[in-house]
C-alpha angles and dihedrals in degrees: 000000000000108000092199092096092049093048092052093047090050092049093048091049093049093046088054090051092239131144121227088251092055095048093044089054091051091049092044093235134118118273089234090055091053089048090054090050091052094048094045095244090119137017123224120248118249089257093055092041089056090050090051093047092048094046094052094035094238132122125258085238088062091051090050091051095244117153118263115259115264094224120055101224089260110145118214131197135170111257088223092060106107092190092067121087109221120204137186121200089350095305126108115253109236116241091245092055091045090054090051090052090050092052092049091050091049089053096243096129091150087074092061113109 
């Protein structure tokens, strides 16, 4: 088995200053099970891997040793694209406000009412 997962779990646990007992309790698994994960004798289920990733605020890809994505999930769109729905804090930006933003970005502040 690939020990990469176990190594990463062990490193995350140590960085958090936790014992195997403490982390096992958080994950609701036996300490011996966690020890087997860390030594590569056993691999965590998807359910447990998700718990580990969520607890340490990492991705399951990180735990699996996959390379980080090149893009950062940031979505881009051209402000001039009328087919895109722009939002701010989860609410749709009204067309009038969007037009104001466009004018500001064009540098035509004199047009602002």
